[in-house]
Structures are given as structure tokens and as C-alpha cells.
């Protein structure tokens, strides 16, 4: 145990005494060591016990699943009882208001007041839907009547000639395989009429000049409204407009591009042009009747 023992020559009694004394010292040392060991073990046990007690105080006991379900059901029941006691009222929703025709709203001193207006004689009317119907042959006839009335200097011109020019080009493109579907439809005839209004003037002096300008309008209409990617120039160019074909085409494009786009995008504008074309037959017959009566 770390104790140094020494033996010296002495008497037997002295040695026995020394031995007894040494034995007593060993016993005392052993007792001290054991006491210190006991104290240290007791201290460790005390510290461990105190830690367990503090842990028990801090950490609560976990609830069982049955207890949790019971508490949840109790909370739900109390919530339903509270909601039943509250008066049920509709949720206020802000509704946008539109000012009427006979009243105006004015803010005065932070308050909104309504001022009545005198009734007006004019009322706002919703636009009516206009339905116009016409066949392709009727619109072609109207187009021919328009050109005959516009080019009044050409006495021998009739509406059938214009329709024949149009149909011959469309038939040629079909036969030669440049298109699979005929181009002549009511919408395309209206488009051609829009181009002719600007391109063909009253100064036309011959049928060949009129045919050249008209076929230039047809080429632009086919290029813009046609079902194919490209079309040949030969059916549209004649000897009378060979030199001025591209100049006339560029002039028409420069002046009528906005209207061409508007005709496809705006239904109201298309309806106006459609109605105008349909009325050309009435104008032509009316002017023909008036001129015949004046001749008589």
C-alpha cells in the first residue's frame, strides 16, 4: 500500500513491539484507505442520485397515445361549442359599383355623396349585330359593276369582262398545278375590291390598261391571301402592264398595307367593306337608269 518497512537488529521484545506497532500502523493505514475509498464511492453515488433527481424534475413524463387522442377530442368539442355560441353572420364582401347614368358621386369633407342628374334624351345603345350574306357569284358581279361605274370612259366594258379575267387566272393556276384549291371565295373577293378601290382610278382610258392594273391587284391578293407559298408572274402580267407591274405593286403595298392588315384583324372593318361591295350593284343599276332616262 506504499508503506516502507525496515528491520533493524534489536531485542526480540523490541522487534515484536516494532512488529506490533508496524502491524497497528498497517491496520490504521488500511482503515484509512478503505475509509477514503468508501467516501469516494459514496460521493459518486450521491452525485449520480442528485443528477437523477434533477433530470426527473426537468423532463416531464410523456403522455400515452390514448391520452393525446382524448385531449384532442376534448379540444375539438370545446371549439365546436364556441362556434355554435357565436352568431352566424354573412362575411362582408366588397362589391364594385358602377355609376349609373343619372347619378354622379362627389367626395365632400371626406364623405361620398351622390348627386342626381337630369335625365337625358339620348340613351346609350348597344351595337347591333349585322349579318350580311352574299354568294361568290353575287360578289363577283358587284365587283364588275363597280369597275364599270368607276371607269365610265370605257363604254364597251361590262361586268362580265372583269369576272372573266378573274376566273381565267384562277383556272390557269389550277390547271398548271400552282394551287390545289380555287382562290375565288367571298373573303378574297372583298380583299380584291379593297385593292381596286385605291389602284384603279377614273383616268383609265383603255380596257387593256384596266386589265393590267386589275391583274396586278389580283397578284397582290393571291400573294397575301392565297393558300400557296408563291405564285408565278406570267398569268398576272400582260403586255400593257409589263413595264409598270412592279411600280404599281410597290405603290399599292406602300399605301394599303395598314388597311390590308386591318381587314384581316378587325371584323367591323371587314363588314363595312363587305357591305360597300354589296351595295355597288345597286349604285350601278341606279346610275345606269338615270343615264338612260337623261338620254331619252
PDB file of C-alpha atoms in Angstrom:
ATOM      1  CA  UNK A   1       0.000   0.000   0.000  1.00  0.00           C
ATOM      2  CA  UNK A   2       3.051   2.252  -0.332  1.00  0.00           C
ATOM      3  CA  UNK A   3       4.336   1.729   3.286  1.00  0.00           C
ATOM      4  CA  UNK A   4       8.121   1.248   3.734  1.00  0.00           C
ATOM      5  CA  UNK A   5       9.085  -1.491   6.182  1.00  0.00           C
ATOM      6  CA  UNK A   6      12.541  -1.548   7.833  1.00  0.00           C
ATOM      7  CA  UNK A   7      14.100  -4.225  10.071  1.00  0.00           C
ATOM      8  CA  UNK A   8      16.926  -3.364  12.455  1.00  0.00           C
ATOM      9  CA  UNK A   9      18.808  -5.676  14.858  1.00  0.00           C
ATOM     10  CA  UNK A  10      17.244  -5.311  18.252  1.00  0.00           C
ATOM     11  CA  UNK A  11      15.904  -7.411  21.025  1.00  0.00           C
ATOM     12  CA  UNK A  12      13.152  -9.848  20.436  1.00  0.00           C
ATOM     13  CA  UNK A  13      10.773  -7.862  22.513  1.00  0.00           C
ATOM     14  CA  UNK A  14      11.622  -4.735  20.762  1.00  0.00           C
ATOM     15  CA  UNK A  15      11.217  -6.421  17.449  1.00  0.00           C
ATOM     16  CA  UNK A  16       7.876  -7.792  18.463  1.00  0.00           C
ATOM     17  CA  UNK A  17       6.862  -4.374  19.637  1.00  0.00           C
ATOM     18  CA  UNK A  18       8.051  -2.923  16.453  1.00  0.00           C
ATOM     19  CA  UNK A  19       6.200  -5.593  14.566  1.00  0.00           C
ATOM     20  CA  UNK A  20       3.038  -4.973  16.546  1.00  0.00           C
ATOM     21  CA  UNK A  21       3.459  -1.263  16.088  1.00  0.00           C
ATOM     22  CA  UNK A  22       4.022  -1.808  12.444  1.00  0.00           C
ATOM     23  CA  UNK A  23       1.015  -4.076  12.299  1.00  0.00           C
ATOM     24  CA  UNK A  24      -1.059  -1.476  14.056  1.00  0.00           C
ATOM     25  CA  UNK A  25       0.185   1.115  11.600  1.00  0.00           C
ATOM     26  CA  UNK A  26      -0.724  -1.118   8.698  1.00  0.00           C
ATOM     27  CA  UNK A  27      -4.137  -1.681  10.152  1.00  0.00           C
ATOM     28  CA  UNK A  28      -4.568   2.060  10.599  1.00  0.00           C
ATOM     29  CA  UNK A  29      -3.401   2.702   7.035  1.00  0.00           C
ATOM     30  CA  UNK A  30      -5.713   0.052   5.650  1.00  0.00           C
ATOM     31  CA  UNK A  31      -8.570   1.505   7.611  1.00  0.00           C
ATOM     32  CA  UNK A  32      -7.792   4.938   6.283  1.00  0.00           C
ATOM     33  CA  UNK A  33      -7.557   3.709   2.742  1.00  0.00           C
ATOM     34  CA  UNK A  34     -10.770   1.829   2.980  1.00  0.00           C
ATOM     35  CA  UNK A  35     -12.447   4.844   4.543  1.00  0.00           C
ATOM     36  CA  UNK A  36     -11.247   7.086   1.758  1.00  0.00           C
ATOM     37  CA  UNK A  37     -12.437   4.571  -0.843  1.00  0.00           C
ATOM     38  CA  UNK A  38     -15.806   4.435   0.877  1.00  0.00           C
ATOM     39  CA  UNK A  39     -16.044   8.174   0.921  1.00  0.00           C
ATOM     40  CA  UNK A  40     -15.222   8.448  -2.787  1.00  0.00           C
ATOM     41  CA  UNK A  41     -17.763   5.785  -3.740  1.00  0.00           C
ATOM     42  CA  UNK A  42     -20.382   7.433  -1.596  1.00  0.00           C
ATOM     43  CA  UNK A  43     -19.699  10.780  -3.207  1.00  0.00           C
ATOM     44  CA  UNK A  44     -20.068   9.320  -6.729  1.00  0.00           C
ATOM     45  CA  UNK A  45     -23.317   7.692  -5.725  1.00  0.00           C
ATOM     46  CA  UNK A  46     -24.543  10.936  -4.217  1.00  0.00           C
ATOM     47  CA  UNK A  47     -23.738  12.891  -7.329  1.00  0.00           C
ATOM     48  CA  UNK A  48     -25.487  10.296  -9.511  1.00  0.00           C
ATOM     49  CA  UNK A  49     -28.586  10.338  -7.331  1.00  0.00           C
ATOM     50  CA  UNK A  50     -28.763  14.123  -7.386  1.00  0.00           C
ATOM     51  CA  UNK A  51     -28.452  14.125 -11.205  1.00  0.00           C
ATOM     52  CA  UNK A  52     -31.312  11.624 -11.474  1.00  0.00           C
ATOM     53  CA  UNK A  53     -33.477  13.765  -9.247  1.00  0.00           C
ATOM     54  CA  UNK A  54     -32.754  16.927 -11.246  1.00  0.00           C
ATOM     55  CA  UNK A  55     -33.488  15.062 -14.505  1.00  0.00           C
ATOM     56  CA  UNK A  56     -36.796  13.876 -13.131  1.00  0.00           C
ATOM     57  CA  UNK A  57     -37.692  17.446 -12.208  1.00  0.00           C
ATOM     58  CA  UNK A  58     -36.835  18.943 -15.632  1.00  0.00           C
ATOM     59  CA  UNK A  59     -38.120  16.272 -18.043  1.00  0.00           C
ATOM     60  CA  UNK A  60     -41.915  15.811 -17.905  1.00  0.00           C
ATOM     61  CA  UNK A  61     -43.499  12.425 -18.099  1.00  0.00           C
ATOM     62  CA  UNK A  62     -44.515  11.593 -21.745  1.00  0.00           C
ATOM     63  CA  UNK A  63     -48.234  11.177 -22.437  1.00  0.00           C
ATOM     64  CA  UNK A  64     -49.659   7.966 -23.733  1.00  0.00           C
ATOM     65  CA  UNK A  65     -51.283   7.907 -27.231  1.00  0.00           C
ATOM     66  CA  UNK A  66     -54.686   7.294 -25.675  1.00  0.00           C
ATOM     67  CA  UNK A  67     -54.289  10.400 -23.514  1.00  0.00           C
ATOM     68  CA  UNK A  68     -53.274  12.501 -26.533  1.00  0.00           C
ATOM     69  CA  UNK A  69     -56.313  11.349 -28.516  1.00  0.00           C
ATOM     70  CA  UNK A  70     -58.563  12.108 -25.551  1.00  0.00           C
ATOM     71  CA  UNK A  71     -57.175  15.644 -25.214  1.00  0.00           C
ATOM     72  CA  UNK A  72     -57.577  16.265 -28.944  1.00  0.00           C
ATOM     73  CA  UNK A  73     -61.201  15.188 -28.872  1.00  0.00           C
ATOM     74  CA  UNK A  74     -61.818  17.456 -25.895  1.00  0.00           C
ATOM     75  CA  UNK A  75     -60.280  20.438 -27.726  1.00  0.00           C
ATOM     76  CA  UNK A  76     -62.396  19.773 -30.835  1.00  0.00           C
ATOM     77  CA  UNK A  77     -65.557  19.528 -28.751  1.00  0.00           C
ATOM     78  CA  UNK A  78     -64.814  22.810 -26.975  1.00  0.00           C
ATOM     79  CA  UNK A  79     -64.101  24.517 -30.346  1.00  0.00           C
ATOM     80  CA  UNK A  80     -67.449  23.378 -31.796  1.00  0.00           C
ATOM     81  CA  UNK A  81     -69.275  24.581 -28.691  1.00  0.00           C
ATOM     82  CA  UNK A  82     -67.621  28.006 -29.003  1.00  0.00           C
ATOM     83  CA  UNK A  83     -68.510  28.296 -32.690  1.00  0.00           C
ATOM     84  CA  UNK A  84     -72.131  27.322 -32.027  1.00  0.00           C
ATOM     85  CA  UNK A  85     -72.446  30.058 -29.438  1.00  0.00           C
ATOM     86  CA  UNK A  86     -71.226  32.736 -31.892  1.00  0.00           C
ATOM     87  CA  UNK A  87     -73.951  34.356 -34.082  1.00  0.00           C
ATOM     88  CA  UNK A  88     -73.658  33.284 -37.711  1.00  0.00           C
ATOM     89  CA  UNK A  89     -73.453  36.337 -39.992  1.00  0.00           C
ATOM     90  CA  UNK A  90     -72.509  36.576 -43.682  1.00  0.00           C
ATOM     91  CA  UNK A  91     -68.957  37.642 -44.438  1.00  0.00           C
ATOM     92  CA  UNK A  92     -68.937  41.171 -45.838  1.00  0.00           C
ATOM     93  CA  UNK A  93     -67.566  41.154 -49.384  1.00  0.00           C
ATOM     94  CA  UNK A  94     -66.803  44.450 -51.157  1.00  0.00           C
ATOM     95  CA  UNK A  95     -68.915  44.700 -54.300  1.00  0.00           C
ATOM     96  CA  UNK A  96     -67.703  47.032 -57.063  1.00  0.00           C
ATOM     97  CA  UNK A  97     -70.293  49.585 -58.009  1.00  0.00           C
ATOM     98  CA  UNK A  98     -70.774  51.151 -61.417  1.00  0.00           C
ATOM     99  CA  UNK A  99     -72.067  54.724 -61.558  1.00  0.00           C
ATOM    100  CA  UNK A 100     -75.444  54.937 -63.218  1.00  0.00           C
ATOM    101  CA  UNK A 101     -76.320  57.303 -65.989  1.00  0.00           C
ATOM    102  CA  UNK A 102     -78.424  59.656 -63.827  1.00  0.00           C
ATOM    103  CA  UNK A 103     -76.128  59.966 -60.812  1.00  0.00           C
ATOM    104  CA  UNK A 104     -72.568  61.049 -60.043  1.00  0.00           C
ATOM    105  CA  UNK A 105     -70.516  60.567 -56.886  1.00  0.00           C
ATOM    106  CA  UNK A 106     -68.733  63.540 -55.300  1.00  0.00           C
ATOM    107  CA  UNK A 107     -66.431  63.434 -52.284  1.00  0.00           C
ATOM    108  CA  UNK A 108     -67.257  66.236 -49.815  1.00  0.00           C
ATOM    109  CA  UNK A 109     -65.466  66.581 -46.442  1.00  0.00           C
ATOM    110  CA  UNK A 110     -64.253  63.001 -46.628  1.00  0.00           C
ATOM    111  CA  UNK A 111     -67.746  61.587 -47.322  1.00  0.00           C
ATOM    112  CA  UNK A 112     -69.128  60.166 -50.532  1.00  0.00           C
ATOM    113  CA  UNK A 113     -72.299  61.868 -51.638  1.00  0.00           C
ATOM    114  CA  UNK A 114     -74.484  61.137 -54.654  1.00  0.00           C
ATOM    115  CA  UNK A 115     -75.752  63.873 -56.918  1.00  0.00           C
ATOM    116  CA  UNK A 116     -78.741  63.158 -59.127  1.00  0.00           C
ATOM    117  CA  UNK A 117     -78.500  64.209 -62.777  1.00  0.00           C
ATOM    118  CA  UNK A 118     -81.275  65.282 -65.023  1.00  0.00           C
ATOM    119  CA  UNK A 119     -82.477  62.559 -67.407  1.00  0.00           C
ATOM    120  CA  UNK A 120     -81.014  62.853 -70.870  1.00  0.00           C
ATOM    121  CA  UNK A 121     -82.903  62.434 -74.108  1.00  0.00           C
ATOM    122  CA  UNK A 122     -80.068  60.318 -75.546  1.00  0.00           C
ATOM    123  CA  UNK A 123     -79.531  56.815 -74.198  1.00  0.00           C
ATOM    124  CA  UNK A 124     -76.591  54.544 -74.742  1.00  0.00           C
ATOM    125  CA  UNK A 125     -77.492  51.786 -77.166  1.00  0.00           C
ATOM    126  CA  UNK A 126     -75.558  48.549 -77.528  1.00  0.00           C
ATOM    127  CA  UNK A 127     -74.300  47.940 -81.059  1.00  0.00           C
ATOM    128  CA  UNK A 128     -76.499  45.583 -83.015  1.00  0.00           C
ATOM    129  CA  UNK A 129     -75.132  42.537 -84.744  1.00  0.00           C
ATOM    130  CA  UNK A 130     -75.295  42.917 -88.510  1.00  0.00           C
ATOM    131  CA  UNK A 131     -75.467  39.766 -90.618  1.00  0.00           C
ATOM    132  CA  UNK A 132     -74.618  40.112 -94.311  1.00  0.00           C
ATOM    133  CA  UNK A 133     -74.937  37.232 -96.713  1.00  0.00           C
ATOM    134  CA  UNK A 134     -73.832  37.063-100.322  1.00  0.00           C
ATOM    135  CA  UNK A 135     -72.650  34.346-102.663  1.00  0.00           C
ATOM    136  CA  UNK A 136     -69.343  34.351-104.513  1.00  0.00           C
ATOM    137  CA  UNK A 137     -71.035  34.921-107.876  1.00  0.00           C
ATOM    138  CA  UNK A 138     -73.010  37.850-106.493  1.00  0.00           C
ATOM    139  CA  UNK A 139     -69.875  39.497-105.092  1.00  0.00           C
ATOM    140  CA  UNK A 140     -68.037  38.991-108.402  1.00  0.00           C
ATOM    141  CA  UNK A 141     -70.903  40.654-110.199  1.00  0.00           C
ATOM    142  CA  UNK A 142     -70.799  43.559-107.726  1.00  0.00           C
ATOM    143  CA  UNK A 143     -67.050  43.908-108.304  1.00  0.00           C
ATOM    144  CA  UNK A 144     -67.579  44.065-112.062  1.00  0.00           C
ATOM    145  CA  UNK A 145     -70.357  46.636-111.646  1.00  0.00           C
ATOM    146  CA  UNK A 146     -68.073  48.780-109.507  1.00  0.00           C
ATOM    147  CA  UNK A 147     -65.300  48.800-112.107  1.00  0.00           C
ATOM    148  CA  UNK A 148     -67.751  49.593-114.880  1.00  0.00           C
ATOM    149  CA  UNK A 149     -69.106  52.547-112.917  1.00  0.00           C
ATOM    150  CA  UNK A 150     -65.613  53.698-111.928  1.00  0.00           C
ATOM    151  CA  UNK A 151     -64.192  53.516-115.442  1.00  0.00           C
ATOM    152  CA  UNK A 152     -67.092  55.330-117.072  1.00  0.00           C
ATOM    153  CA  UNK A 153     -64.933  56.271-120.080  1.00  0.00           C
ATOM    154  CA  UNK A 154     -64.942  52.651-121.226  1.00  0.00           C
ATOM    155  CA  UNK A 155     -68.342  52.477-122.860  1.00  0.00           C
ATOM    156  CA  UNK A 156     -67.988  48.906-124.116  1.00  0.00           C
ATOM    157  CA  UNK A 157     -66.902  47.458-120.742  1.00  0.00           C
ATOM    158  CA  UNK A 158     -69.355  45.248-118.856  1.00  0.00           C
ATOM    159  CA  UNK A 159     -69.124  43.445-115.512  1.00  0.00           C
ATOM    160  CA  UNK A 160     -68.800  40.039-117.204  1.00  0.00           C
ATOM    161  CA  UNK A 161     -65.422  41.004-118.636  1.00  0.00           C
ATOM    162  CA  UNK A 162     -63.969  41.641-115.168  1.00  0.00           C
ATOM    163  CA  UNK A 163     -65.354  38.351-113.857  1.00  0.00           C
ATOM    164  CA  UNK A 164     -63.862  36.525-116.852  1.00  0.00           C
ATOM    165  CA  UNK A 165     -60.379  37.979-116.197  1.00  0.00           C
ATOM    166  CA  UNK A 166     -60.558  36.796-112.606  1.00  0.00           C
ATOM    167  CA  UNK A 167     -61.803  33.296-113.422  1.00  0.00           C
ATOM    168  CA  UNK A 168     -59.302  32.741-116.237  1.00  0.00           C
ATOM    169  CA  UNK A 169     -56.321  33.400-113.937  1.00  0.00           C
ATOM    170  CA  UNK A 170     -57.722  31.167-111.202  1.00  0.00           C
ATOM    171  CA  UNK A 171     -58.415  28.351-113.686  1.00  0.00           C
ATOM    172  CA  UNK A 172     -54.922  28.650-115.194  1.00  0.00           C
ATOM    173  CA  UNK A 173     -53.264  28.286-111.795  1.00  0.00           C
ATOM    174  CA  UNK A 174     -55.366  25.213-111.058  1.00  0.00           C
ATOM    175  CA  UNK A 175     -54.613  23.543-114.374  1.00  0.00           C
ATOM    176  CA  UNK A 176     -50.864  24.238-114.193  1.00  0.00           C
ATOM    177  CA  UNK A 177     -50.722  22.872-110.640  1.00  0.00           C
ATOM    178  CA  UNK A 178     -49.743  26.094-108.892  1.00  0.00           C
ATOM    179  CA  UNK A 179     -52.634  25.692-106.463  1.00  0.00           C
ATOM    180  CA  UNK A 180     -54.806  22.817-105.295  1.00  0.00           C
ATOM    181  CA  UNK A 181     -57.808  24.882-104.155  1.00  0.00           C
ATOM    182  CA  UNK A 182     -59.535  27.698-106.014  1.00  0.00           C
ATOM    183  CA  UNK A 183     -58.814  31.183-104.774  1.00  0.00           C
ATOM    184  CA  UNK A 184     -62.181  32.768-105.520  1.00  0.00           C
ATOM    185  CA  UNK A 185     -64.109  32.992-102.237  1.00  0.00           C
ATOM    186  CA  UNK A 186     -66.265  35.789-100.755  1.00  0.00           C
ATOM    187  CA  UNK A 187     -63.496  36.926 -98.379  1.00  0.00           C
ATOM    188  CA  UNK A 188     -60.890  37.037-101.159  1.00  0.00           C
ATOM    189  CA  UNK A 189     -63.233  38.956-103.465  1.00  0.00           C
ATOM    190  CA  UNK A 190     -63.687  41.559-100.706  1.00  0.00           C
ATOM    191  CA  UNK A 191     -59.898  41.806-100.417  1.00  0.00           C
ATOM    192  CA  UNK A 192     -59.540  42.352-104.182  1.00  0.00           C
ATOM    193  CA  UNK A 193     -62.216  45.037-104.020  1.00  0.00           C
ATOM    194  CA  UNK A 194     -60.240  46.873-101.312  1.00  0.00           C
ATOM    195  CA  UNK A 195     -57.165  46.948-103.562  1.00  0.00           C
ATOM    196  CA  UNK A 196     -59.117  48.039-106.631  1.00  0.00           C
ATOM    197  CA  UNK A 197     -60.612  50.991-104.775  1.00  0.00           C
ATOM    198  CA  UNK A 198     -57.171  52.562-104.468  1.00  0.00           C
ATOM    199  CA  UNK A 199     -55.361  51.252-107.531  1.00  0.00           C
ATOM    200  CA  UNK A 200     -57.973  51.819-110.241  1.00  0.00           C
ATOM    201  CA  UNK A 201     -58.902  55.437-110.913  1.00  0.00           C
ATOM    202  CA  UNK A 202     -61.272  57.225-113.245  1.00  0.00           C
ATOM    203  CA  UNK A 203     -58.414  58.189-115.532  1.00  0.00           C
ATOM    204  CA  UNK A 204     -58.223  54.697-117.076  1.00  0.00           C
ATOM    205  CA  UNK A 205     -58.572  55.186-120.833  1.00  0.00           C
ATOM    206  CA  UNK A 206     -58.477  51.630-122.256  1.00  0.00           C
ATOM    207  CA  UNK A 207     -59.634  48.150-121.369  1.00  0.00           C
ATOM    208  CA  UNK A 208     -56.068  46.820-121.657  1.00  0.00           C
ATOM    209  CA  UNK A 209     -54.849  49.317-119.068  1.00  0.00           C
ATOM    210  CA  UNK A 210     -57.722  48.393-116.766  1.00  0.00           C
ATOM    211  CA  UNK A 211     -56.975  44.676-117.191  1.00  0.00           C
ATOM    212  CA  UNK A 212     -53.269  45.189-116.396  1.00  0.00           C
ATOM    213  CA  UNK A 213     -53.981  47.151-113.218  1.00  0.00           C
ATOM    214  CA  UNK A 214     -56.698  44.729-112.160  1.00  0.00           C
ATOM    215  CA  UNK A 215     -54.406  41.707-112.586  1.00  0.00           C
ATOM    216  CA  UNK A 216     -51.705  43.489-110.572  1.00  0.00           C
ATOM    217  CA  UNK A 217     -54.245  43.749-107.727  1.00  0.00           C
ATOM    218  CA  UNK A 218     -55.007  40.069-108.204  1.00  0.00           C
ATOM    219  CA  UNK A 219     -51.313  39.164-107.870  1.00  0.00           C
ATOM    220  CA  UNK A 220     -51.055  41.022-104.556  1.00  0.00           C
ATOM    221  CA  UNK A 221     -54.284  39.410-103.327  1.00  0.00           C
ATOM    222  CA  UNK A 222     -53.030  35.927-104.234  1.00  0.00           C
ATOM    223  CA  UNK A 223     -49.682  36.607-102.561  1.00  0.00           C
ATOM    224  CA  UNK A 224     -51.317  37.922 -99.408  1.00  0.00           C
ATOM    225  CA  UNK A 225     -54.429  35.730 -99.076  1.00  0.00           C
ATOM    226  CA  UNK A 226     -53.571  32.661-101.156  1.00  0.00           C
ATOM    227  CA  UNK A 227     -53.076  29.140 -99.826  1.00  0.00           C
ATOM    228  CA  UNK A 228     -49.751  28.599-101.590  1.00  0.00           C
ATOM    229  CA  UNK A 229     -46.283  29.890-100.713  1.00  0.00           C
ATOM    230  CA  UNK A 230     -45.627  31.539-104.084  1.00  0.00           C
ATOM    231  CA  UNK A 231     -47.330  32.112-107.429  1.00  0.00           C
ATOM    232  CA  UNK A 232     -45.878  32.626-110.916  1.00  0.00           C
ATOM    233  CA  UNK A 233     -45.883  36.057-112.514  1.00  0.00           C
ATOM    234  CA  UNK A 234     -46.782  35.035-116.044  1.00  0.00           C
ATOM    235  CA  UNK A 235     -50.586  34.712-115.643  1.00  0.00           C
ATOM    236  CA  UNK A 236     -50.772  38.158-114.000  1.00  0.00           C
ATOM    237  CA  UNK A 237     -48.534  40.164-116.350  1.00  0.00           C
ATOM    238  CA  UNK A 238     -49.804  41.401-119.701  1.00  0.00           C
ATOM    239  CA  UNK A 239     -48.150  43.451-122.408  1.00  0.00           C
ATOM    240  CA  UNK A 240     -49.910  46.595-121.198  1.00  0.00           C
ATOM    241  CA  UNK A 241     -48.541  46.453-117.624  1.00  0.00           C
ATOM    242  CA  UNK A 242     -45.212  44.693-118.143  1.00  0.00           C
ATOM    243  CA  UNK A 243     -43.172  47.857-117.590  1.00  0.00           C
ATOM    244  CA  UNK A 244     -45.206  49.257-114.687  1.00  0.00           C
ATOM    245  CA  UNK A 245     -46.106  45.992-112.906  1.00  0.00           C
ATOM    246  CA  UNK A 246     -43.656  46.299-110.027  1.00  0.00           C
ATOM    247  CA  UNK A 247     -44.071  50.052-109.676  1.00  0.00           C
ATOM    248  CA  UNK A 248     -47.816  49.597-109.321  1.00  0.00           C
ATOM    249  CA  UNK A 249     -47.329  46.714-106.874  1.00  0.00           C
ATOM    250  CA  UNK A 250     -44.988  48.702-104.625  1.00  0.00           C
ATOM    251  CA  UNK A 251     -47.279  51.727-104.686  1.00  0.00           C
ATOM    252  CA  UNK A 252     -50.267  49.633-103.630  1.00  0.00           C
ATOM    253  CA  UNK A 253     -48.269  47.938-100.855  1.00  0.00           C
ATOM    254  CA  UNK A 254     -46.997  51.264 -99.553  1.00  0.00           C
ATOM    255  CA  UNK A 255     -50.444  52.836 -99.414  1.00  0.00           C
ATOM    256  CA  UNK A 256     -52.689  49.929 -98.413  1.00  0.00           C
ATOM    257  CA  UNK A 257     -50.614  47.753 -96.060  1.00  0.00           C
ATOM    258  CA  UNK A 258     -52.395  49.107 -92.918  1.00  0.00           C
ATOM    259  CA  UNK A 259     -55.824  48.508 -94.444  1.00  0.00           C
ATOM    260  CA  UNK A 260     -54.872  45.016 -95.613  1.00  0.00           C
ATOM    261  CA  UNK A 261     -53.848  44.103 -92.074  1.00  0.00           C
ATOM    262  CA  UNK A 262     -56.936  45.751 -90.612  1.00  0.00           C
ATOM    263  CA  UNK A 263     -59.224  43.844 -92.974  1.00  0.00           C
ATOM    264  CA  UNK A 264     -57.995  40.551 -91.519  1.00  0.00           C
ATOM    265  CA  UNK A 265     -57.818  41.723 -87.895  1.00  0.00           C
ATOM    266  CA  UNK A 266     -60.927  43.898 -87.486  1.00  0.00           C
ATOM    267  CA  UNK A 267     -64.312  42.217 -88.141  1.00  0.00           C
ATOM    268  CA  UNK A 268     -66.121  45.569 -88.136  1.00  0.00           C
ATOM    269  CA  UNK A 269     -63.913  46.949 -90.873  1.00  0.00           C
ATOM    270  CA  UNK A 270     -64.373  43.796 -92.933  1.00  0.00           C
ATOM    271  CA  UNK A 271     -68.156  44.121 -92.543  1.00  0.00           C
ATOM    272  CA  UNK A 272     -68.040  47.725 -93.755  1.00  0.00           C
ATOM    273  CA  UNK A 273     -66.039  46.806 -96.866  1.00  0.00           C
ATOM    274  CA  UNK A 274     -68.281  43.781 -97.469  1.00  0.00           C
ATOM    275  CA  UNK A 275     -71.430  45.917 -97.256  1.00  0.00           C
ATOM    276  CA  UNK A 276     -69.894  48.565 -99.501  1.00  0.00           C
ATOM    277  CA  UNK A 277     -69.098  45.956-102.163  1.00  0.00           C
ATOM    278  CA  UNK A 278     -72.588  44.503-101.969  1.00  0.00           C
ATOM    279  CA  UNK A 279     -74.128  47.944-102.485  1.00  0.00           C
ATOM    280  CA  UNK A 280     -72.141  48.537-105.683  1.00  0.00           C
ATOM    281  CA  UNK A 281     -74.707  46.636-107.739  1.00  0.00           C
ATOM    282  CA  UNK A 282     -77.463  48.958-106.536  1.00  0.00           C
ATOM    283  CA  UNK A 283     -75.384  52.045-107.318  1.00  0.00           C
ATOM    284  CA  UNK A 284     -74.520  50.725-110.773  1.00  0.00           C
ATOM    285  CA  UNK A 285     -78.114  49.960-111.726  1.00  0.00           C
ATOM    286  CA  UNK A 286     -79.278  53.285-110.291  1.00  0.00           C
ATOM    287  CA  UNK A 287     -76.693  55.269-112.285  1.00  0.00           C
ATOM    288  CA  UNK A 288     -77.488  53.244-115.427  1.00  0.00           C
ATOM    289  CA  UNK A 289     -81.197  54.012-115.059  1.00  0.00           C
ATOM    290  CA  UNK A 290     -80.548  57.713-114.527  1.00  0.00           C
ATOM    291  CA  UNK A 291     -78.241  57.952-117.554  1.00  0.00           C
ATOM    292  CA  UNK A 292     -80.779  56.142-119.762  1.00  0.00           C
ATOM    293  CA  UNK A 293     -83.583  58.488-118.717  1.00  0.00           C
ATOM    294  CA  UNK A 294     -81.384  61.520-119.376  1.00  0.00           C
ATOM    295  CA  UNK A 295     -80.580  60.204-122.856  1.00  0.00           C
ATOM    296  CA  UNK A 296     -84.237  59.848-123.668  1.00  0.00           C
TER     297      UNK A 296
END
